[in-house]
C-alpha positions in Angstrom: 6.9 36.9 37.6 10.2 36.6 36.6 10.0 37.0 32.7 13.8 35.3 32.1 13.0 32.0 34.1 10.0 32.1 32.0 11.5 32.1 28.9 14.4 30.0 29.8 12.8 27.3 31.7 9.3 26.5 30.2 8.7 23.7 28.4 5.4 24.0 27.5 5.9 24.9 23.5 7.9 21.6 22.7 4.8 19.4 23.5 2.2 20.3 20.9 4.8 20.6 18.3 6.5 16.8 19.2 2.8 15.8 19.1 2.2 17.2 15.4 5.1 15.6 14.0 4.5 12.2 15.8 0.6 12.6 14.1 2.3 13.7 10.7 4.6 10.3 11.4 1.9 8.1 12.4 -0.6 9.0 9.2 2.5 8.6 6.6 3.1 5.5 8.0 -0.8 4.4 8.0 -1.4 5.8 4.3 1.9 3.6 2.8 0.3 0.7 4.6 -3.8 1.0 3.4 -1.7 2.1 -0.1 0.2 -1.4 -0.1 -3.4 -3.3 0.3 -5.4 -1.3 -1.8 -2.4 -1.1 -4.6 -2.0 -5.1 -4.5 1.6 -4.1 -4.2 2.4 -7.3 -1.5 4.3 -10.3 -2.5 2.3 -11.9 -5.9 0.8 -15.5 -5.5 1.6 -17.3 -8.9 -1.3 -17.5 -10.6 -2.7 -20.7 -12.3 -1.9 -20.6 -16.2 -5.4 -19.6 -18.5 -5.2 -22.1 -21.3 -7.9 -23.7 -23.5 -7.2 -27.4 -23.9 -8.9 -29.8 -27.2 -8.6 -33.4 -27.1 -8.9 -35.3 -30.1 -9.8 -39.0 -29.8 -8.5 -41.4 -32.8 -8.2 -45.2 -33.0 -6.0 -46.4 -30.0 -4.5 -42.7 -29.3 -5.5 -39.4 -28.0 -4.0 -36.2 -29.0 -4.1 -32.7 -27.0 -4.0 -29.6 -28.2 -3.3 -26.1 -26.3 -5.8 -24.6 -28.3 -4.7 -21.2 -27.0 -4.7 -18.8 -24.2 -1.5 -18.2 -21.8 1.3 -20.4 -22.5 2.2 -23.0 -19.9 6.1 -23.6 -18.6 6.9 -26.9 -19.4 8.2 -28.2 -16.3 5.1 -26.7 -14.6 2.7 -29.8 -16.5 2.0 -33.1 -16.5 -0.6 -35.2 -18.2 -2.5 -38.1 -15.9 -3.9 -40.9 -17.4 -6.1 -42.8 -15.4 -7.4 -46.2 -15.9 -10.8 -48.4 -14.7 -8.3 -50.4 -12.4 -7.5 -47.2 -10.4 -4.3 -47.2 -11.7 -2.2 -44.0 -13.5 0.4 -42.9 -15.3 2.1 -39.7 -15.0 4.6 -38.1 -18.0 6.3 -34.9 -16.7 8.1 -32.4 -19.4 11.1 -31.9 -17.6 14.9 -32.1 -18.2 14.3 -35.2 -14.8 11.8 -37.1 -16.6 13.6 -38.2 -19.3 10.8 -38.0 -21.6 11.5 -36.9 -25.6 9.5 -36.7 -28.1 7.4 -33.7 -26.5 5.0 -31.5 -27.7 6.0 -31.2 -31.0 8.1 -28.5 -30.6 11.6 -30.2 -30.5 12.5 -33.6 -30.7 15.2 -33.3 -27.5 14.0 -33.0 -23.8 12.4 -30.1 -22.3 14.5 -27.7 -20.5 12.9 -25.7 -17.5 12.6 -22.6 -19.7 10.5 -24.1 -22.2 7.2 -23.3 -23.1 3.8 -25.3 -24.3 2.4 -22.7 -26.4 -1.4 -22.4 -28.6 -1.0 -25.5 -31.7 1.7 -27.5 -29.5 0.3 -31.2 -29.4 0.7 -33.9 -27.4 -0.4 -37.6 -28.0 -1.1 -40.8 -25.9 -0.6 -43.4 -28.1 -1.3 -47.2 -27.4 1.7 -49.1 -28.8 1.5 -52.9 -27.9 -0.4 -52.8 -25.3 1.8 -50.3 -23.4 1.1 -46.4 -23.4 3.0 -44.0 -24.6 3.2 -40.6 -25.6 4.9 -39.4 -29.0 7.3 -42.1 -28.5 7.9 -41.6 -24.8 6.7 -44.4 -22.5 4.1 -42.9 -20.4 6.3 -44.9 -17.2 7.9 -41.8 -15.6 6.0 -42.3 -12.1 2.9 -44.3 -11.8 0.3 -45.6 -9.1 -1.7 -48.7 -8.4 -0.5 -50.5 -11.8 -0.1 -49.2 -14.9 -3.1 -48.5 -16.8 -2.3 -50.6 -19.9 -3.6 -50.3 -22.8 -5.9 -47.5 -24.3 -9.1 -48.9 -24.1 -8.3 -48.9 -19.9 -8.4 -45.1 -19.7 -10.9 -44.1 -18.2 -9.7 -40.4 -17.8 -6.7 -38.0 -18.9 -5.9 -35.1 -17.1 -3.6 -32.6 -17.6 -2.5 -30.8 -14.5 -0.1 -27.9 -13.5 2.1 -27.7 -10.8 3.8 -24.4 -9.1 7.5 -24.8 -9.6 7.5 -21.9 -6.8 5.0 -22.9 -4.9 3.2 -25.7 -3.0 0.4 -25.3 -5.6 -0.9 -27.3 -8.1 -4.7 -27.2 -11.1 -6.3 -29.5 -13.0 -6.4 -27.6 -16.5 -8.3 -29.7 -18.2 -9.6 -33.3 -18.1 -10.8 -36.1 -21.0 -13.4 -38.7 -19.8 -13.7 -41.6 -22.4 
């Protein structure tokens, strides 16, 4: 045996230690990946808002309180109001909508970085015979007829759309 050529030309030392570092390799990668899962690091899903709603019912009106919990991004809401006929009424609080008056909070038009927050009101009023909400005509996009006057409603919702995503949560709903 020829202890030169056996130094020189044997490969037989490279394979076990190629093998560790590819099993090093392959359990760092494994361990970031379980990690990801099991640390909820992945992209976040936007999560529905947790807010308490109160409706107060007067004569010819209803008024809707957040009555606290996470606030709510005002172009992320709109109320629904619903009527026997099957028609409704939908008021979004958007700078697109057009609708003033809002929540109480300022008299000018919501801008997308505004915020319904816990005490901010909100209320359907029926003004001859035509809905409308602190002063806004509830007109902004409607189904099936417009519900008319108050004593029509048969149900307000107020619902929250994703502005990010194709998602949307009934928050709260009124039955009269």
């Amino acid at each position: 045996m020829n202890l030169k050529s056996y130094l020189l030309d044997d490969d037989r030392g490279v394979s076990p230690v190629i093998g560790v570092i590819l099993m090093v390799a392959i359990t760092v990668i494994l361990a970031a990946v379980i990690a990801t899962f099991v640390m909820n690091m992945g992209p976040s899903e936007e999560q529905t808002p947790t807010a308490s709603w109160d409706f107060d019912e007067g004569t010819n009106s209803l008024t809707i309180k957040h009555d606290g919990g996470s606030a709510v991004q005002a172009n992320e809401l709109k109320v629904v109001a619903k009527s026997s006929s099957g028609g409704s009424e939908e008021v979004y609080f958007d700078d697109a909508s057009g609708v003033t008056g809002s929540w109480l909070s300022s008299t000018s038009e919501y801008g997308s970085s505004d915020q319904i927050e816990a005490a901010d009101t909100y209320t359907i009023v029926d003004s001859s015979g035509s809905l409308s909400g602190n002063g806004a005509k509830m007109s902004t996009s409607s189904t099936g007829g417009d519900p008319g006057q108050f004593s029509d409603i048969e149900e307000v919702q107020i619902v929250w759309e994703s502005a990010e995503e194709d998602k949307s949560d009934v928050l709260a709903t009124w039955e009269a």
